Amino acid sequence: MAEANRAVGRLLREYVDLLKLEEGSAQAFRVRAYERAVAAVAELTRDVAGMTAGELKAVDGIGASTAKKIREYVETGAIADVETLREKYPRPLVELMQIPGVGPKTVVQLRRELGVENLDDLKQAIAEERLRDLAGLGVRTEEKIARAIERLGLHSKERRIPIIRALPVAADIVAALSQLPAVRRVEYCGSLRRFRETIGDIDVVVASGDPAPVMDAFVGLPRIREVLGRGDTKASVLTDDDLQVDLRTVAPGEYGAAILYFTGSKAHNIELRQRAIERGWILNEYALADADSGEIVASRTEKAIYDALGLGFIPPELREGIGEIAAAAEDRLPRLVEERHIRGDLHVHSTWSGDGRSSLADMVAEAARRGLQYVAMTEHGENLAINGLTRDEVRRERAELDELAAGHPDLTILHGAELNIGPDGGLDYDEDFLLEFDWCVASVHSHFDFDVPTQTERILRAIASPAVNAIGHLTGRRIGKRPGIELDADAVFETAAATGTAIEVNCHLDRLDAPADLLRRARLVDGLRFVISTDAHHTTELSNVTWGVRNARRGWVERAAVANTWTRDRFLKWAAAKRRT
DNA sequence: GCCGTTTTCGGCCCGACTGTTTTCAGTCG
């Protein structure tokens, strides 16, 4: 994405926080307007530096004021209104809003009445027991803020944890609650159900006619360290590994409305509710109902509610308030890929690679057992010194594959490789040797901090090789651990499309790479194909295809663009075409 | 600040929980 778009996004996000203090409310219309603008900028596929004020204004969520500010940034490198507010509310003050339970009103009050300018000031004021005397606050609030500060860092409002940590915890809790006799249905919602790569907290919704025992059981689960809040139908807890879990119980007849509401996103919900209001209805977590009579229009299932609102069912992965509702209204939702469509796996390792953990025979057998029609065994190339295969090893591996093939008549086994993209875009082996493979994935495994032109050139060089069928884990990121490389993704997508090179959707939960936001840009590129591949290093990891598919869906990727949903013949013909060029 | 097939002015999503209050403000999702 263009550098200017990122910079504008950062500035507008900062402006949103500053405006919360200026307006004294996070719900002020001006705050919400700029929140929408931030989202609109994030989804722009054009470089803002090249857009006129008029073009900017035409974007949904960007009006005259925001357009002017963006132009101002492009022309001067700064936005005067942001700078003004920045002086009025210095960063250490703004950051106090990160403390759970502390919002803009409280920050302004603390500053006005106690002279609090930063976290140290606040800690001192608490130590001197001065918060308890403020209007609207009290001893309990003072203690609550003190506890929240102690946990800060672990539980700041901005803290997000990688999905790979949240998913197993959520699955455990859902499994435990589903055992309760009082629980009719239970499901995790929130950003986890939308399959965001990082999760703020885990939202669980239960349908039950008898909430009390459910709430009791929830706060008493073995892994719960602290109960943050507890009402009749709603509770929040911390697990022993510091994840916040919110539980909500509703009547069975309200379950659809409840999971819709708690799945979000916030922006999606707001748009849905506006649509309800236009029809004289009201939508909340219990039902879609008539605003006057209260008569229920729909509530039992999400589909019924979407139907009533004149919308097709919108899959959770799309619910980000970035155009999916308009698309549903006009019956042009993407025909998303589903797990059952996947016919092949095109990135699989065995113990031939140094980091593989299951034998070649076991991996192939598992691929066959899972009903795949084709699989590419892709050991590392020789340039990955520790894990890669020498030429001699490649030939011996091929011989073993030939023997295995006889035992699996229904599975087409491709002899592939995962090549290493060197710092200058060079690959393992030589081109003649590479063309002996049936399928090659090329991926970055090192040198993550080059600048954008260097990284882009490096990938483009790899794409230019006739032997390279796909670019593996495009950015090389590890979610929550290592940022990906920075590159001109649009240039990569255009060239990949033009050369018949696929973009891999890597299924590892800590990779999910290419990231969904890049996939949303990629899917707009005519002729670009994707492959959803597990990059499995053990037989159990072939099932990770579930996660890759969900990430692809989040990226609005359609089934038709995913090459490994195609029949064997169509896929093989397509893959061979590039290798002949 | 943004927006409009009811609108260019007058709206803007909705409710639980907490802690402070005696009817509500702030925060959160």
Coordinates of N, CA and C in Angstrom, one line a residue, chain A residues 311 323-334 556:
Chain A
L311 N -31.2 -8.5 2.8 CA -29.8 -8.9 2.5 C -29.6 -10.4 2.4
G323 N -18.2 -2.4 3.0 CA -18.9 -2.5 1.7 C -19.7 -3.8 1.6
E324 N -19.6 -4.7 2.6 CA -20.3 -6.0 2.4 C -21.8 -5.8 2.5
I325 N -22.3 -4.8 3.2 CA -23.7 -4.7 3.3 C -24.3 -4.2 2.0
A326 N -23.6 -3.2 1.4 CA -24.0 -2.7 0.1 C -23.9 -3.9 -1.0
A327 N -22.9 -4.7 -0.9 CA -22.7 -5.8 -1.8 C -23.9 -6.8 -1.6
A328 N -24.2 -7.0 -0.4 CA -25.3 -8.0 -0.1 C -26.7 -7.4 -0.6
A329 N -26.9 -6.1 -0.4 CA -28.1 -5.5 -0.9 C -28.2 -5.6 -2.4
E330 N -27.1 -5.5 -3.1 CA -27.1 -5.6 -4.6 C -26.9 -7.0 -5.1
D331 N -26.9 -7.9 -4.2 CA -26.7 -9.3 -4.6 C -25.4 -9.5 -5.3
R332 N -24.4 -8.9 -4.9 CA -23.1 -9.1 -5.5 C -22.0 -9.4 -4.4
L333 N -22.4 -10.2 -3.4 CA -21.4 -10.7 -2.5 C -20.5 -11.7 -3.2
P334 N -19.2 -11.7 -2.8 CA -18.3 -12.7 -3.5 C -18.8 -14.1 -3.2
W556 N -12.1 -11.9 0.9 CA -13.1 -11.8 -0.2 C -12.6 -12.7 -1.4

